[in-house]
Short mmCIF file of C-alpha atoms and ligand atoms in Angstrom, two decimals:
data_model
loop_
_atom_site.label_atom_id
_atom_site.label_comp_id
_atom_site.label_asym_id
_atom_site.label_seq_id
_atom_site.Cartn_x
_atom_site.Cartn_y
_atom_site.Cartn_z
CA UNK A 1166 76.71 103.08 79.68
CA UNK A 1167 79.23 106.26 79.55
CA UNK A 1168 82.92 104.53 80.42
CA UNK A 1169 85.76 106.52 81.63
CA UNK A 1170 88.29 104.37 79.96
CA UNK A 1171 88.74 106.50 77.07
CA UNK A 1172 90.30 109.05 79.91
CA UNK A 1173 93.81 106.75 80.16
CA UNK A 1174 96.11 107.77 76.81
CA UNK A 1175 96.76 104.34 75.09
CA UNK A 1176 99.44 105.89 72.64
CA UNK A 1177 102.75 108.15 73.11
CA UNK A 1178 100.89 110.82 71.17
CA UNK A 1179 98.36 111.17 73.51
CA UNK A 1180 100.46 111.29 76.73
CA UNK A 1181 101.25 114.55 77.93
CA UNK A 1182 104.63 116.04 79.41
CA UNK A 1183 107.27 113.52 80.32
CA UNK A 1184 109.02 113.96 77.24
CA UNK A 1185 112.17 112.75 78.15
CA UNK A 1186 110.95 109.44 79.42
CA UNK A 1187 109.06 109.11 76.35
CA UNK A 1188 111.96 109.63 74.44
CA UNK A 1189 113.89 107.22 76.52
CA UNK A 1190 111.33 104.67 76.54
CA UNK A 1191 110.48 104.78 72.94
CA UNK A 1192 114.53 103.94 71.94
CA UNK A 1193 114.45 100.95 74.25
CA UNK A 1194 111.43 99.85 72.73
CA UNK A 1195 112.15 99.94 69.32
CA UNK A 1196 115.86 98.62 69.50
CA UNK A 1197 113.99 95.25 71.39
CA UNK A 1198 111.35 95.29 68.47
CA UNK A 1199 114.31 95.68 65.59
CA UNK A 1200 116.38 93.10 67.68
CA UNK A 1201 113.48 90.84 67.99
CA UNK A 1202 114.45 90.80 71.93
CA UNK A 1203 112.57 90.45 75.08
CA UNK A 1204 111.93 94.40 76.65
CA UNK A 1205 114.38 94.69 79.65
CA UNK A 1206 112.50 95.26 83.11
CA UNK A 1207 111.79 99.05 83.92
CA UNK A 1208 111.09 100.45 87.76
CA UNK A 1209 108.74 103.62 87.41
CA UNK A 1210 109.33 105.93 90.26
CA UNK A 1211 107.01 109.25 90.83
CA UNK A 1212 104.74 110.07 93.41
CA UNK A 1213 100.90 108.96 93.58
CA UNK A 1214 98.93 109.55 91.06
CA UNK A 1215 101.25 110.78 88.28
CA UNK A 1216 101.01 107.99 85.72
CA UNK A 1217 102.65 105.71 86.30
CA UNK A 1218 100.23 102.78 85.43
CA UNK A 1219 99.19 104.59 82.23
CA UNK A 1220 102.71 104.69 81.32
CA UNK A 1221 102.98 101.00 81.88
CA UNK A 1222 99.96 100.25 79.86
CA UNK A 1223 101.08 102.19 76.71
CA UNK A 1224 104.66 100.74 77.27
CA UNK A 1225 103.05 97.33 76.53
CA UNK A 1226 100.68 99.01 73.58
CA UNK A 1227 103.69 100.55 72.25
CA UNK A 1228 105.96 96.93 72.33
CA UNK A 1229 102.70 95.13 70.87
CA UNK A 1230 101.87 92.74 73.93
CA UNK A 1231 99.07 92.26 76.60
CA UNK A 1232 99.22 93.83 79.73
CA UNK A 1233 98.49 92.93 83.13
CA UNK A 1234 98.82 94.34 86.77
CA UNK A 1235 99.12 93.51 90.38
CA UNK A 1236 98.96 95.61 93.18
CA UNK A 1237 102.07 94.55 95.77
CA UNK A 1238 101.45 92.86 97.90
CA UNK A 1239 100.14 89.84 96.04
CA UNK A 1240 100.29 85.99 97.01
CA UNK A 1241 103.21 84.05 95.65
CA UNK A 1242 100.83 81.81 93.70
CA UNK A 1243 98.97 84.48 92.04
CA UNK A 1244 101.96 85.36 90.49
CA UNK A 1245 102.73 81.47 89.62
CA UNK A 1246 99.57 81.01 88.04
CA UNK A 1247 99.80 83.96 85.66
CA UNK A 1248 103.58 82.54 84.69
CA UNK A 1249 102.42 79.54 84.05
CA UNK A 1250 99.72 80.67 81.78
CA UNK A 1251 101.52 83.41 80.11
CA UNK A 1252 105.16 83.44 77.75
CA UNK A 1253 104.83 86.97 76.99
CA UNK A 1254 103.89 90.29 77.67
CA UNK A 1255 104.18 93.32 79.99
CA UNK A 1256 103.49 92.99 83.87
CA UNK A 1257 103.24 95.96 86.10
CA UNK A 1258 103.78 95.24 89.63
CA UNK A 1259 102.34 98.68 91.51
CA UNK A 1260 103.76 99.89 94.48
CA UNK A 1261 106.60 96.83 94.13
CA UNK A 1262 108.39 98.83 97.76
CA UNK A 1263 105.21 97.18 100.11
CA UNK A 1264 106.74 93.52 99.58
CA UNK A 1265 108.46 92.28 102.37
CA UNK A 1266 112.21 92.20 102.21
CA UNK A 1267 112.10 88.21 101.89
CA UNK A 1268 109.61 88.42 99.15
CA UNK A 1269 111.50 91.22 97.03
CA UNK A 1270 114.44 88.81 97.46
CA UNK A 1271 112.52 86.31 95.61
CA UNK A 1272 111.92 88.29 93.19
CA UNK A 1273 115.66 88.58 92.51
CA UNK A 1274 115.74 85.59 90.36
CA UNK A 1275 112.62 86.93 88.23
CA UNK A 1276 114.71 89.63 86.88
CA UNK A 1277 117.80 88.08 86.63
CA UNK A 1278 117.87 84.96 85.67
CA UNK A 1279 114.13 84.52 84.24
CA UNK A 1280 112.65 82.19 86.52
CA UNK A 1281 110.72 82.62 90.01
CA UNK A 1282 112.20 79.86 92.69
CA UNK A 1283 109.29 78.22 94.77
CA UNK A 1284 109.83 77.03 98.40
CA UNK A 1285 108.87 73.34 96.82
CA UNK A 1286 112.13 73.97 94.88
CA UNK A 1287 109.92 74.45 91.70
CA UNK A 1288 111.02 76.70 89.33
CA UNK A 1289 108.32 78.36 87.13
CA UNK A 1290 110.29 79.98 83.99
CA UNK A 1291 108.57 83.63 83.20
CA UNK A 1292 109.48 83.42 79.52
CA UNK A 1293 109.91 86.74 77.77
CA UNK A 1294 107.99 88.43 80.01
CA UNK A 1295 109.00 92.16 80.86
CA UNK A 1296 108.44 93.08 84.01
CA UNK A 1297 107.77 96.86 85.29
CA UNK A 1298 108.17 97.96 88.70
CA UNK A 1299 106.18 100.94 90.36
CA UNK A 1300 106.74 102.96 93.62
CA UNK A 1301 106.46 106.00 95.21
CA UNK A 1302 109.21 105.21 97.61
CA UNK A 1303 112.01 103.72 96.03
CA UNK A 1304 114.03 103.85 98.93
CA UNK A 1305 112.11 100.94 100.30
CA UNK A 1306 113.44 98.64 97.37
CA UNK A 1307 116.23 96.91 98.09
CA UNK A 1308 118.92 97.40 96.36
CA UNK A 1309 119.30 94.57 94.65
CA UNK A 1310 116.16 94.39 93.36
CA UNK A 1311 116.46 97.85 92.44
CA UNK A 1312 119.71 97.30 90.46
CA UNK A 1313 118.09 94.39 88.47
CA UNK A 1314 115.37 96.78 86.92
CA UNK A 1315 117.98 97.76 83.79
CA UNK A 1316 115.75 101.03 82.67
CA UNK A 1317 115.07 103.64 85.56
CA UNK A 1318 113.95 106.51 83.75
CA UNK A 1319 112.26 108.93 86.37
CA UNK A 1320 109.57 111.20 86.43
CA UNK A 1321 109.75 115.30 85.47
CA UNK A 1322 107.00 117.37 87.60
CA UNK A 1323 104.18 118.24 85.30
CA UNK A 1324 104.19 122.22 84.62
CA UNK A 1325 101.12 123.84 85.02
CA UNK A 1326 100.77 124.17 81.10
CA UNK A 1327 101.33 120.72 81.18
CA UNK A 1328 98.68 120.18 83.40
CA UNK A 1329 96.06 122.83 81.96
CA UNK A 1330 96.45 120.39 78.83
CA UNK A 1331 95.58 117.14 80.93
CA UNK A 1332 92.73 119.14 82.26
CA UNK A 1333 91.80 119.63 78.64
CA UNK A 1334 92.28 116.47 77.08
CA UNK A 1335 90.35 115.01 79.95
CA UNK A 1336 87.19 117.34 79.56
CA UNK A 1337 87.13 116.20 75.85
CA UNK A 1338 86.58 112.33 77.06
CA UNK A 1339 83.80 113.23 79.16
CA UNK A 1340 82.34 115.31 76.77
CA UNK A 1341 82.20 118.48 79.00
CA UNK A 1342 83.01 122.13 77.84
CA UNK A 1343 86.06 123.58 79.32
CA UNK A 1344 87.45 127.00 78.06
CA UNK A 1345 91.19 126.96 78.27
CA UNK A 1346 91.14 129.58 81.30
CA UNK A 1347 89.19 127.28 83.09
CA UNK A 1348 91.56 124.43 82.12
CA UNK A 1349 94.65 126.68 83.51
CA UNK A 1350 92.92 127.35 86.86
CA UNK A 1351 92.13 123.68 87.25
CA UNK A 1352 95.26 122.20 85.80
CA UNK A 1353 97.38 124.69 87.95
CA UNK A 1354 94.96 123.50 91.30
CA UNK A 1355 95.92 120.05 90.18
CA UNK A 1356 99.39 120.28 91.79
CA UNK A 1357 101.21 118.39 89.28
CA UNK A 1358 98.95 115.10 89.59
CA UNK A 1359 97.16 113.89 86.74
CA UNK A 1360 95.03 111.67 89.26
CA UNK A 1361 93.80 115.20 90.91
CA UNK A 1362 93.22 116.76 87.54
CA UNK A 1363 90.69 113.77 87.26
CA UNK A 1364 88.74 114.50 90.25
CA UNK A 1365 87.91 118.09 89.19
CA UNK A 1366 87.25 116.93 85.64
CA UNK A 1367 84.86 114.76 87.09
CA UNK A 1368 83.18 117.66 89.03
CA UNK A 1369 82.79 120.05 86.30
CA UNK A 1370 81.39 117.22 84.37
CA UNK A 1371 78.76 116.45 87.19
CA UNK A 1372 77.97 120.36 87.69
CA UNK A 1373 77.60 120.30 84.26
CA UNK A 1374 75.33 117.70 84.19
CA UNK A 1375 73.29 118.80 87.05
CA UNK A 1376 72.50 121.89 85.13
CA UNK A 1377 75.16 124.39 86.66
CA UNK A 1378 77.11 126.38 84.38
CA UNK A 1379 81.23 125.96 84.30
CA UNK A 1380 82.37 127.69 87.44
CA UNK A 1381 85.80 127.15 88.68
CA UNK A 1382 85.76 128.50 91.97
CA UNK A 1383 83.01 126.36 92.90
CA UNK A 1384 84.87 123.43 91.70
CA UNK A 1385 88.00 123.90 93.30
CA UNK A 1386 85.41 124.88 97.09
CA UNK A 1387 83.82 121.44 96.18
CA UNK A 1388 86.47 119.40 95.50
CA UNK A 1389 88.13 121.11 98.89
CA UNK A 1390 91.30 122.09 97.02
CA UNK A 1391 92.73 125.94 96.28
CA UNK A 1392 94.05 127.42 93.92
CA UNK A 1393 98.05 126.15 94.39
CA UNK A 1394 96.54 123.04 94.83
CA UNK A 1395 97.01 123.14 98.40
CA UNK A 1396 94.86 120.35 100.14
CA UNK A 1397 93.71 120.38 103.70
CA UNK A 1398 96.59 118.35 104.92
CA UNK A 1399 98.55 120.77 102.73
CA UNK A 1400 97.13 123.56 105.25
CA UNK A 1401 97.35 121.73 108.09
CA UNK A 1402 101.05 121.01 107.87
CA UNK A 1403 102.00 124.85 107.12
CA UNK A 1404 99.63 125.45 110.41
CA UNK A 1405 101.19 122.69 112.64
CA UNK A 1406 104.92 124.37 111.22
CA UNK A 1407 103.93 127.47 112.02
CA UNK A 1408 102.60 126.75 115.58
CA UNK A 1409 106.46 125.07 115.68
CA UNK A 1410 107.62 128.65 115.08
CA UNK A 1411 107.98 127.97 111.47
CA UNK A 1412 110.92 125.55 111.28
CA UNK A 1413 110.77 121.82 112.86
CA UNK A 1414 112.00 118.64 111.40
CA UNK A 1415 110.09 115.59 109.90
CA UNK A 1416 109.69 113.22 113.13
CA UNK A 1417 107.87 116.14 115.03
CA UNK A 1418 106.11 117.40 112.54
CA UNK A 1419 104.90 113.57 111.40
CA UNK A 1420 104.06 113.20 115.20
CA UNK A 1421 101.71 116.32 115.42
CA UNK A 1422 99.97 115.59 112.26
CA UNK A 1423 99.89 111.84 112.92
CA UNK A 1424 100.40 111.57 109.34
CA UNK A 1425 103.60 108.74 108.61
CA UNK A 1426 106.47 110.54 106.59
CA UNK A 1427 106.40 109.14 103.30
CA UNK A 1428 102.72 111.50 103.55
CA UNK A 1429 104.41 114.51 104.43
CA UNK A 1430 107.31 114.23 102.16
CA UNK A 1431 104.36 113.76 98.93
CA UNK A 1432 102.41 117.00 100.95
CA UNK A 1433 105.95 118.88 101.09
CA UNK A 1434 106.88 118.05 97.24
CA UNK A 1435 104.15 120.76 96.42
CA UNK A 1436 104.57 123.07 98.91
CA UNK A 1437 108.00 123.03 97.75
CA UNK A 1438 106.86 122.94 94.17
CA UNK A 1439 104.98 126.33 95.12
CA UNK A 1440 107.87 128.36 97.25
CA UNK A 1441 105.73 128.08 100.47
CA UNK A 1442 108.42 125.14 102.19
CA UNK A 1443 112.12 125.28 102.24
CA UNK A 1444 114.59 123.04 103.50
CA UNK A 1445 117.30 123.45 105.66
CA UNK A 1446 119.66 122.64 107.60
CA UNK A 1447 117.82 123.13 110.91
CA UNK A 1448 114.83 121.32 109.18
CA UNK A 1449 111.86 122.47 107.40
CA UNK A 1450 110.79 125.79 107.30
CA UNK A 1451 107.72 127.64 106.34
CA UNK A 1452 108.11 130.52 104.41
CA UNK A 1453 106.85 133.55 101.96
CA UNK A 1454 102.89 132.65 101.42
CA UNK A 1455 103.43 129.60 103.44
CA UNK A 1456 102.41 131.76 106.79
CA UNK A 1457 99.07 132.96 104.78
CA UNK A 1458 98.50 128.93 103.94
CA UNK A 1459 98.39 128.26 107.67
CA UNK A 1460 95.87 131.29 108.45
CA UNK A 1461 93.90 130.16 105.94
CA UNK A 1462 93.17 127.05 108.03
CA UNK A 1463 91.81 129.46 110.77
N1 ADE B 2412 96.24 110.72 82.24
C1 ADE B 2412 97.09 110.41 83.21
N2 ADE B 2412 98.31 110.93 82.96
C2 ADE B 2412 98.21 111.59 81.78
C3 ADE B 2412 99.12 112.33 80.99
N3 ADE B 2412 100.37 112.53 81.37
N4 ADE B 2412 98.67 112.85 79.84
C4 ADE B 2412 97.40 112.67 79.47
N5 ADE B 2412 96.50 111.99 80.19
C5 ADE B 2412 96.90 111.46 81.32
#
């Protein structure tokens, strides 16, 4: 059976955009290889879906050890069992922000000091294991826990070039033809998310498959996305601000929508991305296109 694994970039090579975290990462990497040293902890910070978890996994290709992830929130013991099992390697620990504050505090020690303190008073030791946080809202990490990851390197927004290239790259692992105008269109409808990019690969590919000949338009209708990117919740948010009179803040807005904030602020970062949402100092407020975003929802 057809896998999709071959999607996920296992080498630096293959990894587009980001070039200054590659950079960054690649230095740290080597220097711990040269030094014959553990890999200090890193804390990956970037919104949903924009690779975070593939650049964890080629992190650990690139420093020569296995890999292994958790999704937070995770039972103490889970964790205990893979320390006790393990005396090396990478561990990704996605969206780290959704432990409690009491359990991010006992995670203090794990970074620090190389150990992980049990109620019992057990200590399980976590060898030279590297640990790599994730999160799309670091401000939910305390800050000592935060402080403790030594290598913070953050995210650059994908350009659409950048993007048109994922789209490419993408087609080629699932086999399905792409022309590079098509690949701009989709890349650019992507919004800067690798994750969307993805979805409309896979849609084209199952068009394709169906019989249907490449057709972007009907992609983007299918897949419920436009051009910019822009989302439903995208044009619902530019219609609730308008109906506001074009400028509101966050709490109203997240009240109207019944959406929580940390969902807005991902909706606004490409509505900002796109000139459609400004901030201010009155709050946020719609402008140029972002009045025709809201008819559209009409
Ligand atoms: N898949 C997810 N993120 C990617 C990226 N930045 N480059 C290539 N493929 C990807």
């Amino acid at each position: 059976m057809e896998t999709t694994d071959n999607l996920r970039p296992i080498e630096w090579d293959d990894y587009i955009g980001q070039a200054t975290m590659k950079e960054r990462l690649s230095i740290h990497i080597n220097s711990a290889l040269l030094r014959d040293a553990a890999l200090d902890h890193i804390l990956l910070t970037g919104p949903p879906g924009c690779g975070k978890t593939t650049m964890a996994q080629i992190i650990a290709n690139s420093y020569g050890v296995d890999f292994t992830s958790f999704i937070m929130p995770i039972k103490e013991k889970v964790l205990v069992t893979y320390l006790r099992l393990t005396d090396q390697g990478v561990i990704l620990l996605d969206e780290i922000h959704r432990l409690s504050t009491k359990q991010q505090e006992s995670y203090l020690s794990l970074l620090e000091d190389g150990y992980l303190q049990l109620d019992n008073g057990d200590r399980v030791e976590s060898g030279n294991i590297t640990i790599i946080g994730a999160t799309t809202e670091p401000e939910k990490v305390i800050a000592p826990l935060y402080d403790r990851f030594a290598i913070k390197p953050p995210f650059d927004e994908y350009s659409d070039a950048e993007m048109r290239d994922i789209v490419l790259r993408m087609a080629e692992a699932v086999e399905t033809d792409m022309t590079d105008e098509a690949a701009h269109v989709l890349g650019r409808a992507s919004g800067g998310i690798p994750r969307n990019a993805k979805s409309l690969v896979f849609m084209a590919r199952d068009l394709e498959t169906m019989g249907y000949g490449l057709d972007v338009a009907e992609i983007l209708q299918k897949c419920r996305v436009d051009e910019d990117g822009f989302s439903e919740d995208h044009r619902r948010y530019c219609q609730v601000l308008a109906e506001t009179g074009g400028i509101s803040g966050l709490e109203i807005l997240s009240a109207h929508l019944r959406l929580p904030k940390p969902t807005l602020i991902e909706l606004e970062r490409l509505l900002l991305k796109r000139e459609v949402l400004q901030y201010t100092k009155s709050g946020r407020e719609l402008i140029g296109r972002g009045w025709s975003v809201a008819k559209a929802m009409e």
